[in-house]
């Protein structure tokens, strides 16, 4: 990840803090931005990401890609390709 990319909620600007704030429907808890929104346990590819309320977020759901600020075009395309090629179980 390029170092000038920021990860923030598109709705409230809550900044990603590296914590494991996301739960998959399989019950797994992890940092969704570590894996481009793919659950490491059941391999489900999430296209949306909820803003976590525990660390102070707003709880709104946004497309995963909208969370990245300052993303290079090639990196955005790469992420889009990843998100589109993973089968959504
Ligand atoms: Zn899962
Ligand atoms: Zn938010």
PDB file of C-alpha atoms and ligand atoms in Angstrom:
ATOM      1  CA  UNK A   1       0.000   0.000   0.000  1.00  0.00           C
ATOM      2  CA  UNK A   2       1.378   3.382  -0.970  1.00  0.00           C
ATOM      3  CA  UNK A   3       2.232   5.406   2.084  1.00  0.00           C
ATOM      4  CA  UNK A   4       0.218   8.472   1.107  1.00  0.00           C
ATOM      5  CA  UNK A   5      -2.985   6.485   0.874  1.00  0.00           C
ATOM      6  CA  UNK A   6      -5.349   7.214   3.715  1.00  0.00           C
ATOM      7  CA  UNK A   7      -8.184   4.958   4.736  1.00  0.00           C
ATOM      8  CA  UNK A   8     -11.151   6.876   6.042  1.00  0.00           C
ATOM      9  CA  UNK A   9     -14.891   6.476   6.205  1.00  0.00           C
ATOM     10  CA  UNK A  10     -16.451   8.283   3.212  1.00  0.00           C
ATOM     11  CA  UNK A  11     -19.358   9.365   5.395  1.00  0.00           C
ATOM     12  CA  UNK A  12     -17.826  10.596   8.656  1.00  0.00           C
ATOM     13  CA  UNK A  13     -14.040  10.660   8.064  1.00  0.00           C
ATOM     14  CA  UNK A  14     -13.350   8.145  10.814  1.00  0.00           C
ATOM     15  CA  UNK A  15      -9.765   7.099  10.158  1.00  0.00           C
ATOM     16  CA  UNK A  16      -8.779   3.437   9.996  1.00  0.00           C
ATOM     17  CA  UNK A  17      -6.679   2.726  13.079  1.00  0.00           C
ATOM     18  CA  UNK A  18      -5.403  -0.765  12.260  1.00  0.00           C
ATOM     19  CA  UNK A  19      -7.734  -2.437  14.706  1.00  0.00           C
ATOM     20  CA  UNK A  20      -9.788  -5.565  14.129  1.00  0.00           C
ATOM     21  CA  UNK A  21     -13.171  -3.908  14.011  1.00  0.00           C
ATOM     22  CA  UNK A  22     -14.969  -5.979  11.381  1.00  0.00           C
ATOM     23  CA  UNK A  23     -16.984  -9.132  11.759  1.00  0.00           C
ATOM     24  CA  UNK A  24     -17.773 -11.497   8.924  1.00  0.00           C
ATOM     25  CA  UNK A  25     -21.063 -13.344   8.794  1.00  0.00           C
ATOM     26  CA  UNK A  26     -19.061 -16.491   9.583  1.00  0.00           C
ATOM     27  CA  UNK A  27     -18.196 -14.954  12.953  1.00  0.00           C
ATOM     28  CA  UNK A  28     -14.564 -14.164  12.141  1.00  0.00           C
ATOM     29  CA  UNK A  29     -13.186 -10.843  13.361  1.00  0.00           C
ATOM     30  CA  UNK A  30     -10.363  -9.135  11.488  1.00  0.00           C
ATOM     31  CA  UNK A  31      -9.020  -5.917   9.976  1.00  0.00           C
ATOM     32  CA  UNK A  32     -10.799  -5.789   6.627  1.00  0.00           C
ATOM     33  CA  UNK A  33      -8.245  -3.400   5.140  1.00  0.00           C
ATOM     34  CA  UNK A  34      -5.491  -5.966   5.619  1.00  0.00           C
ATOM     35  CA  UNK A  35      -7.132  -8.245   3.094  1.00  0.00           C
ATOM     36  CA  UNK A  36      -8.942  -5.872   0.663  1.00  0.00           C
ATOM     37  CA  UNK A  37     -12.204  -6.827   2.366  1.00  0.00           C
ATOM     38  CA  UNK A  38     -11.843 -10.575   2.014  1.00  0.00           C
ATOM     39  CA  UNK A  39     -12.596 -12.681   5.055  1.00  0.00           C
ATOM     40  CA  UNK A  40      -9.463 -14.727   5.838  1.00  0.00           C
ATOM     41  CA  UNK A  41     -11.566 -17.440   7.424  1.00  0.00           C
ATOM     42  CA  UNK A  42     -14.402 -18.226   4.985  1.00  0.00           C
ATOM     43  CA  UNK A  43     -12.948 -16.319   1.976  1.00  0.00           C
ATOM     44  CA  UNK A  44     -16.059 -14.251   1.464  1.00  0.00           C
ATOM     45  CA  UNK A  45     -15.283 -11.138  -0.585  1.00  0.00           C
ATOM     46  CA  UNK A  46     -17.027  -8.101   0.843  1.00  0.00           C
ATOM     47  CA  UNK A  47     -17.755  -5.259  -1.578  1.00  0.00           C
ATOM     48  CA  UNK A  48     -19.031  -2.963   1.135  1.00  0.00           C
ATOM     49  CA  UNK A  49     -17.494  -1.983   4.450  1.00  0.00           C
ATOM     50  CA  UNK A  50     -19.321  -0.737   7.504  1.00  0.00           C
ATOM     51  CA  UNK A  51     -17.887   2.086   9.550  1.00  0.00           C
ATOM     52  CA  UNK A  52     -17.271   0.541  12.996  1.00  0.00           C
ATOM     53  CA  UNK A  53     -19.096   2.255  15.824  1.00  0.00           C
ATOM     54  CA  UNK A  54     -16.975   0.881  18.692  1.00  0.00           C
ATOM     55  CA  UNK A  55     -13.895   3.032  17.914  1.00  0.00           C
ATOM     56  CA  UNK A  56     -16.055   6.076  17.138  1.00  0.00           C
ATOM     57  CA  UNK A  57     -17.297   5.521  13.594  1.00  0.00           C
ATOM     58  CA  UNK A  58     -20.757   6.301  12.251  1.00  0.00           C
ATOM     59  CA  UNK A  59     -21.991   2.791  11.444  1.00  0.00           C
ATOM     60  CA  UNK A  60     -22.787   3.639   7.817  1.00  0.00           C
ATOM     61  CA  UNK A  61     -22.073   1.145   5.042  1.00  0.00           C
ATOM     62  CA  UNK A  62     -19.991   2.287   2.046  1.00  0.00           C
ATOM     63  CA  UNK A  63     -18.379   0.561  -0.940  1.00  0.00           C
ATOM     64  CA  UNK A  64     -15.004  -0.780   0.185  1.00  0.00           C
ATOM     65  CA  UNK A  65     -13.127   1.181  -2.485  1.00  0.00           C
ATOM     66  CA  UNK A  66     -14.621   4.484  -1.344  1.00  0.00           C
ATOM     67  CA  UNK A  67     -12.623   4.182   1.873  1.00  0.00           C
ATOM     68  CA  UNK A  68      -9.281   4.723   0.144  1.00  0.00           C
ATOM     69  CA  UNK A  69      -8.121   8.319  -0.214  1.00  0.00           C
ATOM     70  CA  UNK A  70      -5.290   9.317  -2.502  1.00  0.00           C
ATOM     71  CA  UNK A  71      -5.313   5.972  -4.241  1.00  0.00           C
ATOM     72  CA  UNK A  72      -3.193   5.746  -7.374  1.00  0.00           C
ATOM     73  CA  UNK A  73      -5.181   4.904 -10.494  1.00  0.00           C
ATOM     74  CA  UNK A  74      -3.313   1.659 -11.045  1.00  0.00           C
ATOM     75  CA  UNK A  75      -3.866   0.616  -7.454  1.00  0.00           C
ATOM     76  CA  UNK A  76      -7.571   1.381  -7.650  1.00  0.00           C
ATOM     77  CA  UNK A  77      -7.823  -0.666 -10.827  1.00  0.00           C
ATOM     78  CA  UNK A  78      -5.951  -3.477  -9.152  1.00  0.00           C
ATOM     79  CA  UNK A  79      -8.298  -3.437  -6.178  1.00  0.00           C
ATOM     80  CA  UNK A  80     -11.325  -3.330  -8.458  1.00  0.00           C
ATOM     81  CA  UNK A  81      -9.950  -6.315 -10.333  1.00  0.00           C
ATOM     82  CA  UNK A  82      -9.437  -8.198  -7.063  1.00  0.00           C
ATOM     83  CA  UNK A  83     -12.924  -7.362  -5.869  1.00  0.00           C
ATOM     84  CA  UNK A  84     -14.532  -8.411  -9.131  1.00  0.00           C
ATOM     85  CA  UNK A  85     -12.676 -11.665  -9.674  1.00  0.00           C
ATOM     86  CA  UNK A  86     -13.269 -13.133  -6.230  1.00  0.00           C
ATOM     87  CA  UNK A  87     -16.394 -15.256  -6.282  1.00  0.00           C
ATOM     88  CA  UNK A  88     -18.940 -13.887  -3.862  1.00  0.00           C
ATOM     89  CA  UNK A  89     -20.102 -16.937  -1.943  1.00  0.00           C
TER      90      UNK A  89
HETATM   91 ZN1  LIG B   1     -16.016 -15.112   6.964  1.00  0.00          ZN
HETATM   92 ZN1  LIG B   2     -18.220   6.616   9.341  1.00  0.00          ZN
END
